[in-house]
PDB file of C-alpha atoms in Angstrom:
ATOM      1  CA  MET A   1       2.148  15.141 -23.961  1.00 37.00           C
ATOM      2  CA  ARG A   2      -1.032  13.765 -25.491  1.00 36.00           C
ATOM      3  CA  PRO A   3      -1.886  15.132 -29.017  1.00 35.00           C
ATOM      4  CA  PHE A   4      -4.984  16.988 -27.787  1.00 34.00           C
ATOM      5  CA  GLY A   5      -4.184  20.100 -29.845  1.00 35.00           C
ATOM      6  CA  ASN A   6      -4.454  18.421 -33.233  1.00 35.00           C
ATOM      7  CA  ASP A   7      -7.589  16.506 -32.294  1.00 35.00           C
ATOM      8  CA  ILE A   8      -9.367  19.615 -31.045  1.00 31.00           C
ATOM      9  CA  THR A   9      -8.283  21.617 -34.103  1.00 32.00           C
ATOM     10  CA  ASN A  10      -9.594  18.990 -36.490  1.00 35.00           C
ATOM     11  CA  PHE A  11     -12.777  18.215 -34.596  1.00 34.00           C
ATOM     12  CA  GLY A  12     -14.853  20.886 -36.363  1.00 41.00           C
ATOM     13  CA  SER A  13     -13.613  19.899 -39.826  1.00 39.00           C
ATOM     14  CA  ASN A  14     -14.363  16.266 -39.089  1.00 41.00           C
ATOM     15  CA  ASN A  15     -18.045  17.095 -38.615  1.00 43.00           C
ATOM     16  CA  SER A  16     -18.322  18.775 -42.002  1.00 42.00           C
ATOM     17  CA  GLY A  17     -15.078  17.405 -43.320  1.00 43.00           C
ATOM     18  CA  GLY A  18     -16.577  14.137 -44.488  1.00 43.00           C
ATOM     19  CA  ASN A  19     -17.528  16.063 -47.668  1.00 45.00           C
ATOM     20  CA  GLY A  20     -14.061  17.484 -47.865  1.00 44.00           C
ATOM     21  CA  GLY A  21     -12.682  13.967 -47.692  1.00 44.00           C
ATOM     22  CA  ALA A  22     -15.074  12.777 -50.447  1.00 44.00           C
ATOM     23  CA  ASN A  23     -14.105  15.680 -52.737  1.00 46.00           C
ATOM     24  CA  GLY A  24     -10.435  14.860 -52.190  1.00 44.00           C
ATOM     25  CA  GLY A  25      -9.488  18.533 -51.787  1.00 47.00           C
ATOM     26  CA  ASN A  26      -6.672  17.806 -49.446  1.00 46.00           C
ATOM     27  CA  ARG A  27      -5.179  14.336 -49.003  1.00 47.00           C
ATOM     28  CA  GLY A  28      -4.068  15.079 -45.447  1.00 45.00           C
ATOM     29  CA  ASN A  29      -7.452  16.478 -44.421  1.00 48.00           C
ATOM     30  CA  ASN A  30      -9.186  13.613 -46.225  1.00 46.00           C
ATOM     31  CA  ASN A  31      -7.193  11.094 -44.241  1.00 47.00           C
ATOM     32  CA  GLY A  32      -7.907  13.021 -41.044  1.00 45.00           C
ATOM     33  CA  ALA A  33     -11.630  13.170 -41.840  1.00 43.00           C
ATOM     34  CA  SER A  34     -11.985   9.545 -42.931  1.00 45.00           C
ATOM     35  CA  ASN A  35     -10.156   8.447 -39.801  1.00 47.00           C
ATOM     36  CA  GLY A  36     -12.070  10.850 -37.591  1.00 46.00           C
ATOM     37  CA  ARG A  37     -13.883   8.239 -35.576  1.00 47.00           C
ATOM     38  CA  GLY A  38     -10.757   6.134 -35.242  1.00 46.00           C
ATOM     39  CA  GLY A  39      -8.803   9.183 -34.134  1.00 46.00           C
ATOM     40  CA  ASN A  40     -11.416  10.052 -31.554  1.00 48.00           C
ATOM     41  CA  ASN A  41     -11.522   6.463 -30.328  1.00 48.00           C
ATOM     42  CA  ALA A  42      -7.748   6.439 -30.033  1.00 44.00           C
ATOM     43  CA  THR A  43      -7.874   9.680 -28.114  1.00 45.00           C
ATOM     44  CA  ASN A  44     -10.577   8.311 -25.835  1.00 46.00           C
ATOM     45  CA  ASN A  45      -8.587   5.135 -25.228  1.00 44.00           C
ATOM     46  CA  GLU A  46      -5.483   7.128 -24.465  1.00 41.00           C
ATOM     47  CA  THR A  47      -7.431   9.362 -22.128  1.00 41.00           C
ATOM     48  CA  ASN A  48      -8.827   6.312 -20.339  1.00 42.00           C
ATOM     49  CA  ASN A  49      -5.374   4.762 -20.071  1.00 41.00           C
ATOM     50  CA  GLU A  50      -3.772   7.883 -18.683  1.00 38.00           C
ATOM     51  CA  GLY A  51      -6.736   9.326 -16.866  1.00 40.00           C
ATOM     52  CA  THR A  52      -6.454   7.196 -13.781  1.00 41.00           C
ATOM     53  CA  SER A  53      -7.402  10.196 -11.699  1.00 43.00           C
ATOM     54  CA  ASP A  54     -10.297  12.625 -11.707  1.00 48.00           C
ATOM     55  CA  ASP A  55      -7.722  15.345 -11.162  1.00 49.00           C
ATOM     56  CA  PRO A  56      -6.005  16.128 -14.512  1.00 51.00           C
ATOM     57  CA  ARG A  57      -3.026  17.560 -12.653  1.00 51.00           C
ATOM     58  CA  LEU A  58      -2.161  14.133 -11.256  1.00 53.00           C
ATOM     59  CA  PRO A  59       0.331  12.418 -13.590  1.00 55.00           C
ATOM     60  CA  ALA A  60      -0.773   8.938 -14.593  1.00 55.00           C
ATOM     61  CA  HIS A  61       2.510   7.310 -13.590  1.00 51.00           C
ATOM     62  CA  ILE A  62       2.093   8.730 -10.073  1.00 54.00           C
ATOM     63  CA  ALA A  63      -1.565   7.729  -9.821  1.00 53.00           C
ATOM     64  CA  ARG A  64      -0.654   4.146 -10.652  1.00 51.00           C
ATOM     65  CA  ILE A  65       2.000   3.871  -7.930  1.00 50.00           C
ATOM     66  CA  GLY A  66       0.744   1.875  -4.998  1.00 46.00           C
ATOM     67  CA  GLY A  67      -2.384   0.707  -6.787  1.00 42.00           C
ATOM     68  CA  ILE A  68      -4.083   4.115  -6.890  1.00 44.00           C
ATOM     69  CA  ALA A  69      -6.780   3.781  -9.551  1.00 41.00           C
ATOM     70  CA  THR A  70      -9.057   6.782  -9.135  1.00 44.00           C
ATOM     71  CA  CYS A  71      -9.202   9.693  -6.778  1.00 48.00           C
ATOM     72  CA  SER A  72     -11.164  12.866  -6.259  1.00 46.00           C
ATOM     73  CA  PRO A  73      -9.605  16.265  -7.062  1.00 51.00           C
ATOM     74  CA  ILE A  74      -9.034  16.834  -3.335  1.00 47.00           C
ATOM     75  CA  ALA A  75      -7.373  13.439  -2.909  1.00 57.00           C
ATOM     76  CA  GLY A  76      -5.379  14.119  -6.065  1.00 63.00           C
ATOM     77  CA  ARG A  77      -3.962  17.294  -4.575  1.00 73.00           C
ATOM     78  CA  GLY A  78      -3.075  15.357  -1.421  1.00 71.00           C
ATOM     79  CA  ILE A  79      -1.217  12.745  -3.440  1.00 81.00           C
ATOM     80  CA  ILE A  80       0.685  15.437  -5.313  1.00 87.00           C
ATOM     81  CA  ARG A  81       1.666  17.012  -1.969  1.00 89.00           C
ATOM     82  CA  VAL A  82       2.972  13.657  -0.723  1.00 93.00           C
ATOM     83  CA  VAL A  83       4.933  13.055  -3.927  1.00 93.00           C
ATOM     84  CA  HIS A  84       6.522  16.509  -3.805  1.00 94.00           C
ATOM     85  CA  ARG A  85       7.570  16.006  -0.191  1.00 96.00           C
ATOM     86  CA  CYS A  86       9.050  12.632  -1.053  1.00 97.00           C
ATOM     87  CA  GLU A  87      11.072  14.318  -3.785  1.00 96.00           C
ATOM     88  CA  ASP A  88      12.353  16.843  -1.226  1.00 97.00           C
ATOM     89  CA  ALA A  89      13.291  14.004   1.128  1.00 98.00           C
ATOM     90  CA  LYS A  90      15.565  12.529  -1.515  1.00 97.00           C
ATOM     91  CA  GLU A  91      17.681  15.681  -1.167  1.00 97.00           C
ATOM     92  CA  ASN A  92      17.650  16.316   2.594  1.00 98.00           C
ATOM     93  CA  GLU A  93      16.904  12.830   4.032  1.00 98.00           C
ATOM     94  CA  HIS A  94      13.996  14.285   6.054  1.00 98.00           C
ATOM     95  CA  LEU A  95      10.524  13.079   5.107  1.00 98.00           C
ATOM     96  CA  ASP A  96       7.866  15.583   6.155  1.00 98.00           C
ATOM     97  CA  LEU A  97       4.384  14.147   5.650  1.00 98.00           C
ATOM     98  CA  SER A  98       2.753  16.167   8.419  1.00 97.00           C
ATOM     99  CA  GLU A  99      -0.791  17.461   7.901  1.00 94.00           C
ATOM    100  CA  CYS A 100      -1.382  15.323   4.803  1.00 94.00           C
ATOM    101  CA  GLN A 101      -4.691  13.779   5.971  1.00 91.00           C
ATOM    102  CA  LEU A 102      -3.158  10.304   5.879  1.00 94.00           C
ATOM    103  CA  MET A 103      -5.053   7.369   7.360  1.00 95.00           C
ATOM    104  CA  THR A 104      -2.229   5.023   6.393  1.00 95.00           C
ATOM    105  CA  LEU A 105       1.145   5.414   4.725  1.00 95.00           C
ATOM    106  CA  PRO A 106       0.661   4.900   0.965  1.00 92.00           C
ATOM    107  CA  ASP A 107       2.725   2.246  -0.804  1.00 93.00           C
ATOM    108  CA  ALA A 108       3.794   5.039  -3.147  1.00 92.00           C
ATOM    109  CA  VAL A 109       5.934   6.466  -0.341  1.00 96.00           C
ATOM    110  CA  TYR A 110       7.928   3.247  -0.025  1.00 97.00           C
ATOM    111  CA  HIS A 111       8.321   3.158  -3.800  1.00 95.00           C
ATOM    112  CA  LEU A 112       9.541   6.747  -4.069  1.00 96.00           C
ATOM    113  CA  MET A 113      11.871   6.382  -1.058  1.00 97.00           C
ATOM    114  CA  ARG A 114      13.286   2.993  -2.058  1.00 96.00           C
ATOM    115  CA  ASN A 115      16.768   4.398  -2.793  1.00 97.00           C
ATOM    116  CA  THR A 116      16.861   6.953   0.047  1.00 97.00           C
ATOM    117  CA  VAL A 117      18.149   6.397   3.577  1.00 97.00           C
ATOM    118  CA  LEU A 118      15.948   8.579   5.767  1.00 98.00           C
ATOM    119  CA  LYS A 119      17.327  10.161   8.922  1.00 98.00           C
ATOM    120  CA  SER A 120      14.086  11.682  10.186  1.00 99.00           C
ATOM    121  CA  CYS A 121      10.373  11.438   9.508  1.00 99.00           C
ATOM    122  CA  ASP A 122       7.452  13.668  10.525  1.00 99.00           C
ATOM    123  CA  LEU A 123       4.008  12.057  10.331  1.00 98.00           C
ATOM    124  CA  SER A 124       2.327  14.409  12.793  1.00 98.00           C
ATOM    125  CA  GLY A 125      -1.128  15.854  12.334  1.00 97.00           C
ATOM    126  CA  ASN A 126      -2.608  12.999  10.320  1.00 97.00           C
ATOM    127  CA  ASP A 127      -5.245  10.365  11.084  1.00 97.00           C
ATOM    128  CA  LEU A 128      -2.975   7.352  11.477  1.00 98.00           C
ATOM    129  CA  LYS A 129      -4.296   4.519  13.613  1.00 97.00           C
ATOM    130  CA  SER A 130      -1.295   2.227  13.320  1.00 97.00           C
ATOM    131  CA  ILE A 131       2.334   2.052  12.288  1.00 98.00           C
ATOM    132  CA  THR A 132       3.072  -1.066  10.272  1.00 97.00           C
ATOM    133  CA  PRO A 133       6.098  -3.353  10.642  1.00 97.00           C
ATOM    134  CA  LYS A 134       6.865  -2.480   7.018  1.00 98.00           C
ATOM    135  CA  PHE A 135       7.552   1.108   8.052  1.00 98.00           C
ATOM    136  CA  THR A 136      10.108   0.048  10.660  1.00 97.00           C
ATOM    137  CA  GLN A 137      11.802  -2.264   8.166  1.00 97.00           C
ATOM    138  CA  LYS A 138      12.007   0.159   5.274  1.00 97.00           C
ATOM    139  CA  PHE A 139      13.070   3.139   7.380  1.00 98.00           C
ATOM    140  CA  SER A 140      15.166   1.440  10.033  1.00 97.00           C
ATOM    141  CA  ALA A 141      17.890   4.138   9.990  1.00 98.00           C
ATOM    142  CA  ILE A 142      15.605   6.931  11.228  1.00 99.00           C
ATOM    143  CA  THR A 143      16.926   8.793  14.278  1.00 99.00           C
ATOM    144  CA  ASP A 144      14.008  11.200  14.797  1.00 99.00           C
ATOM    145  CA  LEU A 145      10.368  10.087  14.445  1.00 99.00           C
ATOM    146  CA  ASN A 146       7.410  12.391  15.060  1.00 99.00           C
ATOM    147  CA  LEU A 147       4.055  10.591  15.362  1.00 99.00           C
ATOM    148  CA  SER A 148       2.256  13.262  17.361  1.00 99.00           C
ATOM    149  CA  SER A 149      -1.375  14.283  16.846  1.00 99.00           C
ATOM    150  CA  ASN A 150      -2.685  11.070  15.300  1.00 99.00           C
ATOM    151  CA  ASN A 151      -5.018   8.331  16.578  1.00 98.00           C
ATOM    152  CA  LEU A 152      -2.397   5.796  17.593  1.00 98.00           C
ATOM    153  CA  SER A 153      -3.012   3.461  20.514  1.00 97.00           C
ATOM    154  CA  ARG A 154      -0.214   0.948  19.970  1.00 97.00           C
ATOM    155  CA  LEU A 155       3.175   0.533  18.317  1.00 98.00           C
ATOM    156  CA  PRO A 156       4.533  -2.573  16.534  1.00 97.00           C
ATOM    157  CA  ASP A 157       7.092  -4.730  18.313  1.00 97.00           C
ATOM    158  CA  GLU A 158       9.282  -4.304  15.234  1.00 98.00           C
ATOM    159  CA  LEU A 159       9.912  -0.724  16.320  1.00 98.00           C
ATOM    160  CA  ALA A 160      12.697  -2.174  18.454  1.00 96.00           C
ATOM    161  CA  ASN A 161      14.578  -2.880  15.224  1.00 96.00           C
ATOM    162  CA  MET A 162      14.993   0.854  14.688  1.00 98.00           C
ATOM    163  CA  THR A 163      18.246   0.768  16.602  1.00 96.00           C
ATOM    164  CA  ALA A 164      19.259   4.316  15.642  1.00 98.00           C
ATOM    165  CA  LEU A 165      16.030   5.943  16.870  1.00 98.00           C
ATOM    166  CA  ALA A 166      16.958   8.632  19.392  1.00 98.00           C
ATOM    167  CA  LYS A 167      13.917  10.922  19.471  1.00 99.00           C
ATOM    168  CA  LEU A 168      10.351   9.615  19.524  1.00 99.00           C
ATOM    169  CA  ASN A 169       7.292  11.856  19.769  1.00 99.00           C
ATOM    170  CA  ILE A 170       3.979  10.080  20.388  1.00 99.00           C
ATOM    171  CA  SER A 171       2.228  12.985  22.119  1.00 99.00           C
ATOM    172  CA  ARG A 172      -1.459  13.800  21.551  1.00 99.00           C
ATOM    173  CA  ASN A 173      -2.502  10.295  20.541  1.00 99.00           C
ATOM    174  CA  SER A 174      -4.765   7.662  22.113  1.00 98.00           C
ATOM    175  CA  PHE A 175      -2.318   5.538  24.120  1.00 98.00           C
ATOM    176  CA  ILE A 176      -3.748   4.220  27.367  1.00 96.00           C
ATOM    177  CA  VAL A 177      -0.539   2.420  28.321  1.00 93.00           C
ATOM    178  CA  LEU A 178       3.037   3.188  27.411  1.00 92.00           C
ATOM    179  CA  PRO A 179       4.015   0.614  24.742  1.00 92.00           C
ATOM    180  CA  GLN A 180       6.600  -1.788  26.137  1.00 90.00           C
ATOM    181  CA  VAL A 181       8.546  -1.736  22.879  1.00 94.00           C
ATOM    182  CA  ILE A 182       9.670   1.777  23.810  1.00 94.00           C
ATOM    183  CA  PHE A 183      11.718   0.326  26.646  1.00 91.00           C
ATOM    184  CA  LYS A 184      13.626  -1.740  24.072  1.00 93.00           C
ATOM    185  CA  LEU A 185      14.863   1.196  21.974  1.00 95.00           C
ATOM    186  CA  GLU A 186      18.551   1.075  22.726  1.00 93.00           C
ATOM    187  CA  SER A 187      19.468   4.526  21.352  1.00 96.00           C
ATOM    188  CA  LEU A 188      16.489   6.478  22.678  1.00 97.00           C
ATOM    189  CA  THR A 189      17.329   9.818  24.287  1.00 97.00           C
ATOM    190  CA  HIS A 190      14.040  11.749  24.165  1.00 98.00           C
ATOM    191  CA  LEU A 191      10.506  10.413  24.558  1.00 98.00           C
ATOM    192  CA  ASP A 192       7.536  12.775  24.348  1.00 98.00           C
ATOM    193  CA  ALA A 193       4.328  10.993  25.387  1.00 98.00           C
ATOM    194  CA  GLN A 194       2.390  13.891  26.852  1.00 98.00           C
ATOM    195  CA  GLU A 195      -1.327  14.462  26.310  1.00 98.00           C
ATOM    196  CA  ASN A 196      -2.355  10.858  25.828  1.00 98.00           C
ATOM    197  CA  LYS A 197      -4.712   8.710  27.912  1.00 97.00           C
ATOM    198  CA  ILE A 198      -1.979   6.813  29.743  1.00 96.00           C
ATOM    199  CA  TYR A 199      -3.086   5.669  33.189  1.00 92.00           C
ATOM    200  CA  GLU A 200      -0.578   2.891  33.872  1.00 87.00           C
ATOM    201  CA  ILE A 201       3.138   2.326  33.301  1.00 87.00           C
ATOM    202  CA  ASP A 202       5.060  -0.827  34.096  1.00 79.00           C
ATOM    203  CA  THR A 203       7.800   0.660  36.247  1.00 69.00           C
ATOM    204  CA  ASP A 204       9.406  -2.761  36.617  1.00 71.00           C
ATOM    205  CA  GLU A 205      10.103  -3.000  32.887  1.00 69.00           C
ATOM    206  CA  ALA A 206      13.829  -2.687  32.204  1.00 60.00           C
ATOM    207  CA  ILE A 207      14.861   0.243  30.054  1.00 72.00           C
ATOM    208  CA  VAL A 208      17.485  -0.822  27.544  1.00 72.00           C
ATOM    209  CA  SER A 209      18.675   2.667  26.607  1.00 77.00           C
ATOM    210  CA  ASN A 210      21.608   3.972  28.605  1.00 85.00           C
ATOM    211  CA  THR A 211      21.424   7.325  26.872  1.00 90.00           C
ATOM    212  CA  LEU A 212      17.891   8.347  27.863  1.00 93.00           C
ATOM    213  CA  VAL A 213      17.736  12.043  28.766  1.00 95.00           C
ATOM    214  CA  VAL A 214      14.064  12.909  29.214  1.00 95.00           C
ATOM    215  CA  VAL A 215      10.666  11.183  29.323  1.00 95.00           C
ATOM    216  CA  ASP A 216       7.702  13.563  29.148  1.00 97.00           C
ATOM    217  CA  LEU A 217       4.457  12.106  30.535  1.00 96.00           C
ATOM    218  CA  ARG A 218       2.698  15.339  31.382  1.00 96.00           C
ATOM    219  CA  ASN A 219      -1.060  15.690  30.977  1.00 97.00           C
ATOM    220  CA  ASN A 220      -1.881  11.992  31.218  1.00 97.00           C
ATOM    221  CA  PRO A 221      -4.519  10.558  33.606  1.00 96.00           C
ATOM    222  CA  LEU A 222      -2.012   8.516  35.577  1.00 93.00           C
ATOM    223  CA  GLY A 223      -3.483   6.446  38.392  1.00 90.00           C
ATOM    224  CA  SER A 224      -2.582   7.558  41.905  1.00 88.00           C
ATOM    225  CA  LEU A 225      -0.542   4.425  42.595  1.00 88.00           C
ATOM    226  CA  CYS A 226       1.340   4.721  39.302  1.00 88.00           C
ATOM    227  CA  ARG A 227       1.973   8.405  39.946  1.00 88.00           C
ATOM    228  CA  ARG A 228       3.467   7.706  43.375  1.00 87.00           C
ATOM    229  CA  LYS A 229       5.714   4.996  41.922  1.00 87.00           C
ATOM    230  CA  LEU A 230       6.966   7.349  39.249  1.00 87.00           C
ATOM    231  CA  GLN A 231       7.559  10.157  41.716  1.00 85.00           C
ATOM    232  CA  ASN A 232       9.633   7.857  43.917  1.00 86.00           C
ATOM    233  CA  LEU A 233      11.429   6.200  41.021  1.00 82.00           C
ATOM    234  CA  GLU A 234      15.177   6.766  40.875  1.00 83.00           C
ATOM    235  CA  THR A 235      16.244   7.269  37.282  1.00 85.00           C
ATOM    236  CA  SER A 236      19.254   8.532  35.405  1.00 87.00           C
ATOM    237  CA  PHE A 237      16.959  10.579  33.134  1.00 91.00           C
ATOM    238  CA  ARG A 238      14.557  13.436  33.727  1.00 92.00           C
ATOM    239  CA  LEU A 239      10.981  12.261  34.202  1.00 92.00           C
ATOM    240  CA  GLU A 240       8.304  14.887  33.696  1.00 94.00           C
ATOM    241  CA  ILE A 241       4.804  14.229  35.039  1.00 93.00           C
ATOM    242  CA  SER A 242       2.004  16.577  36.009  1.00 89.00           C
ATOM    243  CA  ASN A 243       0.819  17.089  39.538  1.00 79.00           C
ATOM    244  CA  ASP A 244      -2.628  15.793  40.411  1.00 68.00           C
ATOM    245  CA  ASP A 245      -4.179  19.236  40.208  1.00 56.00           C
ATOM    246  CA  GLU A 246      -2.591  19.924  36.820  1.00 52.00           C
ATOM    247  CA  ASP A 247      -4.345  17.086  35.013  1.00 52.00           C
ATOM    248  CA  ASP A 248      -7.746  18.148  33.776  1.00 47.00           C
ATOM    249  CA  TRP A 249      -9.710  14.933  33.248  1.00 45.00           C
TER     250      TRP A 249
END
């Protein structure tokens, strides 16, 4: 804790306490008064060093993680929410960063999770426009990944390195084609891609997963030719697509 209490207590006596220091009434007060400006400067320096955020509730050591220099009170509360959820993930191996107003995944998350093997991750309800290769490398053991309700239009090829990924939710994003890397996920069982802008799917692309159970493509503006191919496609998994009259586009 910073020694604000003593500084505030002595501030009034420092204004009039220069006389007290000259009269030598109290050696301790004299020292405090004569060093008043130095004490204030020290306090100011310490405040500047620790006050890396406009939000006083944001600890300095957290604000500095990932290169965060300054932030508004609202952003500060968002960072605190992310940090608390990362702390929870250390206990249950499930990282829930849904509805955190994220435009990208902060470096602080990788720092806080560096000694944790995540099994699932929920990034839904943010404003993400991309998933970086770094994410797939750092969290390669994830089995359940929820990316729904973002602004994603593509996925990195490195996603194929997440060999344990069984459930992938990319619904309610901005995909216009189904990313080919999805076909390379060898452990995939459930794919939810509904409510995107997908109009074409390469039905000739080989699906690596032998454990696929369901692919949900409902509420996408699939082209008529693509729709017919999918309807006539023989698969070992359940393929869910909307009828022509069910898609409202």
